[in-house]
GROMACS .gro file of C-alpha atoms in nm:
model
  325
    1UNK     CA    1   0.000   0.000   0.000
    2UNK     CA    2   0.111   0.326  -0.104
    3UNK     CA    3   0.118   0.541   0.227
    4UNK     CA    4   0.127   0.871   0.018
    5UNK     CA    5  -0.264   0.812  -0.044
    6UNK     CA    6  -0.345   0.822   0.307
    7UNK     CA    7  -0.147   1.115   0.405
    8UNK     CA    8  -0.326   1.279   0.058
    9UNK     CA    9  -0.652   1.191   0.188
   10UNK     CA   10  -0.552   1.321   0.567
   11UNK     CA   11  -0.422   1.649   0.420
   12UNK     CA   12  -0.760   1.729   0.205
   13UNK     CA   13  -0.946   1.933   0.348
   14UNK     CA   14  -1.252   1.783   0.434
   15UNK     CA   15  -1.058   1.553   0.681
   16UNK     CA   16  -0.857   1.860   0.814
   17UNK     CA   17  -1.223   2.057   0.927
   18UNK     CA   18  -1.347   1.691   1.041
   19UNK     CA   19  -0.994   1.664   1.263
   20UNK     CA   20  -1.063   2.106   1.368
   21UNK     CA   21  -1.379   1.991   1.536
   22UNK     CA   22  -1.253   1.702   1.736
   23UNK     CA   23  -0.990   1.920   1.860
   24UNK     CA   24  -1.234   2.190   1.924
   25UNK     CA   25  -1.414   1.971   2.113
   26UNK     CA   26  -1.129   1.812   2.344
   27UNK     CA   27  -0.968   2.129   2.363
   28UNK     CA   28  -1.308   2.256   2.518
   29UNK     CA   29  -1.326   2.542   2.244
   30UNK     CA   30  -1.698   2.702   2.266
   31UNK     CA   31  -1.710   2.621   1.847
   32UNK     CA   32  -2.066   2.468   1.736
   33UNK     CA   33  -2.309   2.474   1.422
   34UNK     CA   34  -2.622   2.550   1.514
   35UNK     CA   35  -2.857   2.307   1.527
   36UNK     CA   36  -3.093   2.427   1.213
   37UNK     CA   37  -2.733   2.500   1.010
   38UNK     CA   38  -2.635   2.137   1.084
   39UNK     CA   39  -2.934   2.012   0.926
   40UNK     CA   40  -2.954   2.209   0.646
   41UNK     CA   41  -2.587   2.117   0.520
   42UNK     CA   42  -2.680   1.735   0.585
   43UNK     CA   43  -3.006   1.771   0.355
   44UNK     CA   44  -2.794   1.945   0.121
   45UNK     CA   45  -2.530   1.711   0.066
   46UNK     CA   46  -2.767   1.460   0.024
   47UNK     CA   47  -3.004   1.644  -0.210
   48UNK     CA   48  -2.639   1.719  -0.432
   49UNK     CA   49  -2.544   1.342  -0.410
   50UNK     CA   50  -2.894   1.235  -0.465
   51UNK     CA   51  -2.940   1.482  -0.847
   52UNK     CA   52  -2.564   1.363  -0.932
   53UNK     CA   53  -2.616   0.976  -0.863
   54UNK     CA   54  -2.953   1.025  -1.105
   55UNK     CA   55  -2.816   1.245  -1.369
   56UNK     CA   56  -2.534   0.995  -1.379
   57UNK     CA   57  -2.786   0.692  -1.410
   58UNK     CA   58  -2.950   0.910  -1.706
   59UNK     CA   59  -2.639   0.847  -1.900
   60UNK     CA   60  -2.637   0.476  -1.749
   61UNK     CA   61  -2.801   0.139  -1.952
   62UNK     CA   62  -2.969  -0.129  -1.707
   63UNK     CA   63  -2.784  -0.417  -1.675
   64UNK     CA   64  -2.737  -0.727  -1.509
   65UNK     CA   65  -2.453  -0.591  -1.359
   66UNK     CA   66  -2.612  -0.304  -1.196
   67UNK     CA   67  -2.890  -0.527  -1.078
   68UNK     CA   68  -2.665  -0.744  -0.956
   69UNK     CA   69  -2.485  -0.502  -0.766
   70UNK     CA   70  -2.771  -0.331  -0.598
   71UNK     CA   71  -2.941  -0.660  -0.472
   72UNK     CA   72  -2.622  -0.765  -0.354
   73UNK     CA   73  -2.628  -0.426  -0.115
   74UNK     CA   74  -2.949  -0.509  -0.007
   75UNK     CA   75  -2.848  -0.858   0.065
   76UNK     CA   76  -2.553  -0.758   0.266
   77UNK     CA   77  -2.721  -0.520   0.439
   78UNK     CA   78  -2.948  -0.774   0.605
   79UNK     CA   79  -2.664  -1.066   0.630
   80UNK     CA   80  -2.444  -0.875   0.807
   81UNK     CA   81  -2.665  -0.785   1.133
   82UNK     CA   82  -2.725  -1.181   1.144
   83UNK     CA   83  -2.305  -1.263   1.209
   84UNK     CA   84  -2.272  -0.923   1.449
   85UNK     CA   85  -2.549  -1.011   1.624
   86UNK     CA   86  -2.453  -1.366   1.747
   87UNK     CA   87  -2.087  -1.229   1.773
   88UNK     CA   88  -2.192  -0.928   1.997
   89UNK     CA   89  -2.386  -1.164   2.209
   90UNK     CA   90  -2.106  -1.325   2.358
   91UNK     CA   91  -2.050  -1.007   2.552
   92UNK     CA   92  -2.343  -0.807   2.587
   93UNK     CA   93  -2.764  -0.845   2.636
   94UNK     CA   94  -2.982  -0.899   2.341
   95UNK     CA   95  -3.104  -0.570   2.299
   96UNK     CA   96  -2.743  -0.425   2.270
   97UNK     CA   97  -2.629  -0.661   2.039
   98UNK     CA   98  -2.914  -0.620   1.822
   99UNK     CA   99  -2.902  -0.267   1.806
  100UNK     CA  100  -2.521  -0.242   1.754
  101UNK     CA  101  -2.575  -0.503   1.464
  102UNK     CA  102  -2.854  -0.324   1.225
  103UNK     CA  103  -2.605  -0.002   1.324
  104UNK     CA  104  -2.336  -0.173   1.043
  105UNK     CA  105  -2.602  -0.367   0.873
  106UNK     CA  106  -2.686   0.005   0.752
  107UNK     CA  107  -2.474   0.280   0.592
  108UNK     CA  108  -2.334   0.598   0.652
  109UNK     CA  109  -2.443   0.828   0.422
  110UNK     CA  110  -2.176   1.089   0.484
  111UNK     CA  111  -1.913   0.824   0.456
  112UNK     CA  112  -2.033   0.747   0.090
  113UNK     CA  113  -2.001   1.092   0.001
  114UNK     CA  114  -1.678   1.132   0.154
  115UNK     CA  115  -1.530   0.883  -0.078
  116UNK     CA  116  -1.711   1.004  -0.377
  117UNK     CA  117  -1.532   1.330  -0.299
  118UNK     CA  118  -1.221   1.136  -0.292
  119UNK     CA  119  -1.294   0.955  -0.601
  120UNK     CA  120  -1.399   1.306  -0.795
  121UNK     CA  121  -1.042   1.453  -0.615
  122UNK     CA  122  -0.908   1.183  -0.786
  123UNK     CA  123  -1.058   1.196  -1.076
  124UNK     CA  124  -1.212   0.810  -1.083
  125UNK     CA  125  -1.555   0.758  -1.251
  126UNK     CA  126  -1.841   0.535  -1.117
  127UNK     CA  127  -2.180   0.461  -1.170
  128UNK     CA  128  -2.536   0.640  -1.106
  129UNK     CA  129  -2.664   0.325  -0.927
  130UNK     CA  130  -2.434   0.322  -0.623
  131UNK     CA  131  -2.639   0.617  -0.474
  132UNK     CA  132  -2.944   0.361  -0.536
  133UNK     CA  133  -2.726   0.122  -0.331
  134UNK     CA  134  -2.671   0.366  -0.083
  135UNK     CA  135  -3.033   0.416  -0.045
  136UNK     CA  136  -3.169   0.052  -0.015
  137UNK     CA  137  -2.925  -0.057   0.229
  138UNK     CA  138  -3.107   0.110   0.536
  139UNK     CA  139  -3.373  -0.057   0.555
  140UNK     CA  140  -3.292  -0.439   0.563
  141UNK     CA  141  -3.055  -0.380   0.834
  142UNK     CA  142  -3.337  -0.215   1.032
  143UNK     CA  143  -3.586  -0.464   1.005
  144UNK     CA  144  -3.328  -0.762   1.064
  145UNK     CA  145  -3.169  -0.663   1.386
  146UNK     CA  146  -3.526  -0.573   1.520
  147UNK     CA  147  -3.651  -0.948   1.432
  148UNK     CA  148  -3.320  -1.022   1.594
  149UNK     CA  149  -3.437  -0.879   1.931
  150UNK     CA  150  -3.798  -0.939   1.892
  151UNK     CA  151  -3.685  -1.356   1.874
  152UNK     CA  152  -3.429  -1.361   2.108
  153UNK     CA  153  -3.556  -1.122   2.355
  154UNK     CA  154  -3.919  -1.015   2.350
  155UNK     CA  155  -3.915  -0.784   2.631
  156UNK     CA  156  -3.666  -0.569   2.507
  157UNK     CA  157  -3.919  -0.443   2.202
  158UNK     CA  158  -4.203  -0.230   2.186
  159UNK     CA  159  -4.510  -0.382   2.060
  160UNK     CA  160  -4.675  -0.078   1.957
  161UNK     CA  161  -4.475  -0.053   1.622
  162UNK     CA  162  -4.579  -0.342   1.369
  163UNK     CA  163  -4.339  -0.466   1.091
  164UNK     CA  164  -4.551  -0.275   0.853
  165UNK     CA  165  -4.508   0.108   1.003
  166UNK     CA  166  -4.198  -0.048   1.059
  167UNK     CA  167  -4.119  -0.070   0.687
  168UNK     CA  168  -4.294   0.231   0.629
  169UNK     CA  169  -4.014   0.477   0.864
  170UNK     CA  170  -3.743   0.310   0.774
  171UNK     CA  171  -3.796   0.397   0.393
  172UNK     CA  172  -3.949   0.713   0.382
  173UNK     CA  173  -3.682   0.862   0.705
  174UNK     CA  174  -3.597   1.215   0.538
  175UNK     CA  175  -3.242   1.081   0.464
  176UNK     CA  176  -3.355   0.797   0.300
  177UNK     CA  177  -3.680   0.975   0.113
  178UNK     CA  178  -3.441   1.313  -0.007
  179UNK     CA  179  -3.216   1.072  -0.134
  180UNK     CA  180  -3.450   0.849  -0.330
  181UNK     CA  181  -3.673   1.148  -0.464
  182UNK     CA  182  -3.332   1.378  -0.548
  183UNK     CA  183  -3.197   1.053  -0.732
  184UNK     CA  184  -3.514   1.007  -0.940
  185UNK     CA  185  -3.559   1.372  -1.024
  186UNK     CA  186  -3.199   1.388  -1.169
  187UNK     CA  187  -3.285   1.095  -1.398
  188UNK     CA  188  -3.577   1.189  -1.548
  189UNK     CA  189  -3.435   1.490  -1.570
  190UNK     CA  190  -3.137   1.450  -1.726
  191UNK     CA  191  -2.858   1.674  -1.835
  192UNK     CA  192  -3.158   1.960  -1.937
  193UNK     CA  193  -3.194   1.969  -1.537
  194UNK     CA  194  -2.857   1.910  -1.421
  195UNK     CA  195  -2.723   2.234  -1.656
  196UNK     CA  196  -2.970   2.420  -1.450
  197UNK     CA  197  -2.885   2.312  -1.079
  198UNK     CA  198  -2.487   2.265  -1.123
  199UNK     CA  199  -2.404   2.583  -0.986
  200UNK     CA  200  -2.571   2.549  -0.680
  201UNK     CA  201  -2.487   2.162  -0.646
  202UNK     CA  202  -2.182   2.072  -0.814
  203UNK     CA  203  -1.909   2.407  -0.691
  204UNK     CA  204  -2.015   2.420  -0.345
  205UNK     CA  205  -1.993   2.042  -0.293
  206UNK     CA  206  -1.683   2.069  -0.134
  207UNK     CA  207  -1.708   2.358   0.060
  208UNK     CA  208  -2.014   2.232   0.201
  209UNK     CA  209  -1.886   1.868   0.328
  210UNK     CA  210  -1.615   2.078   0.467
  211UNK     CA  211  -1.837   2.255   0.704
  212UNK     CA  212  -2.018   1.945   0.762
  213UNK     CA  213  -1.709   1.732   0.860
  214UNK     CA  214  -1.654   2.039   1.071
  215UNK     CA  215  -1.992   1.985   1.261
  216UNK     CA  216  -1.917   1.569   1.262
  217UNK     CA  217  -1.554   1.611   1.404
  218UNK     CA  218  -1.728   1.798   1.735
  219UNK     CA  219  -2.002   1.575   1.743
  220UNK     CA  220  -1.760   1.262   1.724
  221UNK     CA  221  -1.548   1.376   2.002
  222UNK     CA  222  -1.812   1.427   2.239
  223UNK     CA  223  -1.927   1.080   2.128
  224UNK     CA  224  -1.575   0.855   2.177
  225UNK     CA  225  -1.588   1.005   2.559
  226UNK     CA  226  -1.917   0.815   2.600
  227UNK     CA  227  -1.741   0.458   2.487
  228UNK     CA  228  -1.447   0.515   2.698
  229UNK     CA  229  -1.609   0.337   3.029
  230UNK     CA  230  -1.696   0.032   2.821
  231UNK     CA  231  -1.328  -0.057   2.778
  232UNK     CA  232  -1.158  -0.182   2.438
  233UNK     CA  233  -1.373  -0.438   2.336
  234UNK     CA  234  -1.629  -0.268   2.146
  235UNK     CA  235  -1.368  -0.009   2.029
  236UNK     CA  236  -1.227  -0.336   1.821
  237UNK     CA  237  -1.461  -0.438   1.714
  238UNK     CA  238  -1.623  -0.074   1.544
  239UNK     CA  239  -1.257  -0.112   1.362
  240UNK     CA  240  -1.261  -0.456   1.291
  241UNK     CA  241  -1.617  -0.485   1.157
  242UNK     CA  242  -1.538  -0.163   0.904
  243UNK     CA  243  -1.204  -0.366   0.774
  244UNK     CA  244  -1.346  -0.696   0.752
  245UNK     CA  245  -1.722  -0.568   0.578
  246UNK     CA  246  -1.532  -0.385   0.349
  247UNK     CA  247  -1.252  -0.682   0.236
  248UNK     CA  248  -1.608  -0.875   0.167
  249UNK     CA  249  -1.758  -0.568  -0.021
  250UNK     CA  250  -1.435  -0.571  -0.209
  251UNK     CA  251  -1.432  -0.950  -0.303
  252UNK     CA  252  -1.770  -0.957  -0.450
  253UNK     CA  253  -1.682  -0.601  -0.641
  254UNK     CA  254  -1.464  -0.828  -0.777
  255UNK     CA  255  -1.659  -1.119  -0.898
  256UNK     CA  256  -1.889  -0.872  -0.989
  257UNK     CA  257  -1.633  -0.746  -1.271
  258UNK     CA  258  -1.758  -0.355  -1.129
  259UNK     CA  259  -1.535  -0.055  -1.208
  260UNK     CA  260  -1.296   0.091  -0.915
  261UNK     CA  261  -1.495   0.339  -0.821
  262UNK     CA  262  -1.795   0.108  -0.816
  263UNK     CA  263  -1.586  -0.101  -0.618
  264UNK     CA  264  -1.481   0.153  -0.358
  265UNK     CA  265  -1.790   0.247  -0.299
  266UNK     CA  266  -1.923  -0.088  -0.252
  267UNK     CA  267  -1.649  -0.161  -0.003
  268UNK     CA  268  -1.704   0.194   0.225
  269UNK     CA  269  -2.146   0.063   0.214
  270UNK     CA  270  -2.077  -0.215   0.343
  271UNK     CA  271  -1.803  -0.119   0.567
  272UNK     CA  272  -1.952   0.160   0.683
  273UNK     CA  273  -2.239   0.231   0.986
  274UNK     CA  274  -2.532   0.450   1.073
  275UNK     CA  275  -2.487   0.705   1.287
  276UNK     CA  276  -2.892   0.893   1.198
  277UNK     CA  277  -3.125   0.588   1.060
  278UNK     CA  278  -3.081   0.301   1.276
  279UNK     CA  279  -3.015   0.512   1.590
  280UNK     CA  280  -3.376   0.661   1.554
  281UNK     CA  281  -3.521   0.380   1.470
  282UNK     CA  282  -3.372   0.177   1.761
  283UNK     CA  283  -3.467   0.426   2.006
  284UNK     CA  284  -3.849   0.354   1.905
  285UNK     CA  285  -3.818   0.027   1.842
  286UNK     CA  286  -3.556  -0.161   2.089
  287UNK     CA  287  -3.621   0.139   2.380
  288UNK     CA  288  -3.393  -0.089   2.583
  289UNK     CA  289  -3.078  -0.093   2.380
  290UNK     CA  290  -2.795   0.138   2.521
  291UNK     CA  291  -2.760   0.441   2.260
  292UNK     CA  292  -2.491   0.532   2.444
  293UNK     CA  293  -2.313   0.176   2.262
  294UNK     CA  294  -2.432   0.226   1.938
  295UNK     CA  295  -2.392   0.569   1.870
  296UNK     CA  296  -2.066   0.656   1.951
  297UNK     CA  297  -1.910   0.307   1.820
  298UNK     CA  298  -2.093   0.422   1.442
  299UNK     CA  299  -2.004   0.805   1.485
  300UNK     CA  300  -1.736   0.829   1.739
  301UNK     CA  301  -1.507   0.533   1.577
  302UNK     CA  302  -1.593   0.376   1.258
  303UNK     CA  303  -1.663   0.681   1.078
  304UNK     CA  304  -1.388   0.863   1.124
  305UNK     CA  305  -1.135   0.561   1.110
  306UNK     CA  306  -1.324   0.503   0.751
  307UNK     CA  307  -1.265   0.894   0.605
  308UNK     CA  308  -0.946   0.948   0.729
  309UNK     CA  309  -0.826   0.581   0.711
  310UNK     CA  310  -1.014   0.330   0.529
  311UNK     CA  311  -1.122   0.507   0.236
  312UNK     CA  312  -0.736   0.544   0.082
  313UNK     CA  313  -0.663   0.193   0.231
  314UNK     CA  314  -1.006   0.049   0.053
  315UNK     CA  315  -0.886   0.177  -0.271
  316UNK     CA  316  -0.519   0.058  -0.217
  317UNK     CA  317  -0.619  -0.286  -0.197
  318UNK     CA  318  -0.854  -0.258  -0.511
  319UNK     CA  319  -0.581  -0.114  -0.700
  320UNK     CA  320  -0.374  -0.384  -0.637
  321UNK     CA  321  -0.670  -0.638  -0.693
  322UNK     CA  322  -0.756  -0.482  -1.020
  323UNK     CA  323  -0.401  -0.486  -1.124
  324UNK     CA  324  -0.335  -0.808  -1.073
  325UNK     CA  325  -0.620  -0.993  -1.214
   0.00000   0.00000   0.00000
C-alpha cells in the first residue's frame, strides 16, 4: 500500500475541518453549528449526491450488472446484522447486540459521500446506481436486527410498532426519502436539469462537506468520551467490523467485474455504519438498547477511522486487486 494516499486523503481538506472539530471539542473550544445549520448542510449534501447519482444513471443502460450489484447491497445489508449479532452476544444483552448489529447492517451516508469526494479529487468515474445502493441498504438492516431482538428477547421491544409502520419509517426517514426522490428527479431529468442546478450543487460540494465534517468532528469527540467506560472491546470491534465488511464488499466487487470506483464504494457501504437511521429507529423500536453503545461506536469510531483511514486503504487494496487480475 502506497502510504502517500493516506497522508493525501488526511491532508484534504474535508478531513482537516473533520480533525478542527474534534480538537475543538477536546480542547473545550466554545465552536458549534447550530442546530438548524447542521441540518440544512446534511439535507444538502444529500439532495447534491442524490441529483448527481440520477443524472449519472441518465447516462447509465440497465444491466445485469447493476442489478446485480444493488441486490447484492441489499443482501448484505441484512446478512451482516445476522453474524454481528450472534458475535456481539457473547458479551453483551440482546437488545445491545441487536441494536449495535442493524447499526453496520446500515450505511453511513456521509461516509459514501466522503469517498465520492475522494474519487472526484481523484478523478475516478463510477456509476449512477451506487447512490441507489446507498439508499436501499437502510432498511434491511433495520428490520433484521429488530426481528433479531424481537426472537431472542421479547421484552426488550415495543409492541406498539408493527413490521408494517416499521417498513414504512425506515424507507421514507428524510435521509432515505431526499435521497430516493433527489436521485429520481436527476434521472428523469437528465442533463436539461442538471445544466440548470450545477451551480448550486456541483461548486459548493466541497465547501459544504467541509463545514459538515466540521460539525461531525465535534459531534464525534463528544461521542468517543461516552465509549471510553466500556473498555476496548467494542472499540475493536467498530474497527474490525469496518475492515473486515469492506474486504467482503471488495471480493464480491470483484466477482462482480464492477469498475474501481464502483468497487470503492461498494467496499465503504458495506463497511460503513449509521450514525442517523438506525439510531432513531432503535430508540423507538428496541427502547432498551444502550444508545450510548451504538452511537458513539458508528459516529465516534468507525466513521472517522473510515474517512481518514479506510477510504485510501479500501482503494489501495482494489488497486492492487484490479491490477493483478
Amino acid at each position: 500500500m502506497n502510504p502517500q494516499l493516506i497522508l493525501d486523503n488526511v491532508l484534504s481538506p474535508p478531513i482537516l475541518f473533520f480533525m478542527l472539530g474534534a480538537m475543538a471539542t477536546l480542547l473545550r473550544s466554545d465552536l458549534e453549528i447550530p442546530a438548524s445549520i447542521a441540518r440544512f448542510l446534511s439535507l444538502y449534501l444529500l439532495f447534491a449526491i442524490g441529483l448527481h447519482g440520477g443524472h449519472e444513471l441518465s447516462h447509465s443502460t440497465l444491466t445485469s450488472q447493476t442489478v446485480l450489484v444493488l441486490l447484492v447491497a441489499m443482501g448484505t445489508s441484512a446478512i451482516i446484522p445476522l453474524w454481528s449479532f450472534f458475535i456481539l452476544k457473547i458479551r453483551l444483552p440482546v437488545a445491545d447486540a441487536a441494536a449495535i448489529a442493524a447499526t453496520y447492517g446500515s450505511v453511513s451516508a456521509v461516509t459514501f459521500i466522503t469517498a465520492v469526494s475522494f474519487l472526484n479529487a481523484m478523478d475516478i468515474s463510477f456509476g449512477g446506481h451506487m447512490v441507489a445502493a446507498m439508499a436501499l441498504m437502510e432498511s434491511p438492516a433495520i428490520v433484521v436486527g429488530i426481528l433479531l431482538a424481537r426472537t431472542f428477547d421479547k421484552r426488550s421491544t415495543s409492541d406498539r410498532l408493527s413490521l408494517k409502520e416499521l417498513g414504512r419509517e425506515s424507507v421514507l426517514n428524510s435521509a432515505v426519502f431526499l435521497l430516493l426522490g433527489s436521485l429520481v428527479i436527476g434521472l428523469l431529468t437528465g442533463d436539461d436539469g442538471w445544466d440548470t442546478v450545477k451551480p448550486f450543487v456541483h461548486a459548493p460540494f466541497k465547501g459544504v462537506l467541509c463545514l459538515f465534517l466540521l460539525d461531525m468532528g465535534l459531534i464525534a469527540a463528544k461521542r468517543l468520551r461516552d465509549l471510553r467506560s466500556t473498555g476496548v472491546t467494542l472499540i475493536v470491534f467498530a474497527i474490525v467490523a469496518a475492515v473486515v465488511h469492506a474486504m467482503l464488499g471488495i471480493g464480491v466487487a470483484r466477482l462482480l467485474g464492477t469498475s474501481p470506483g464502483d468497487a470503492l464504494l461498494l467496499a465503504v457501504l458495506v463497511g460503513s455504519a449509521s450514525y442517523i437511521a438506525v439510531p432513531a429507529a432503535m430508540r423507538l423500536s428496541i427502547p432498551q438498547a444502550n444508545p450510548s453503545l451504538y452511537l458513539p461506536m458508528s459516529l465516534g469510531v468507525t466513521f472517522p477511522f473510515n474517512i481518514i483511514v479506510g477510504i485510501p486503504l479500501y482503494y489501495a487494496i482494489i488497486q492492487a486487486v484490479w491490477k493483478t487480475t
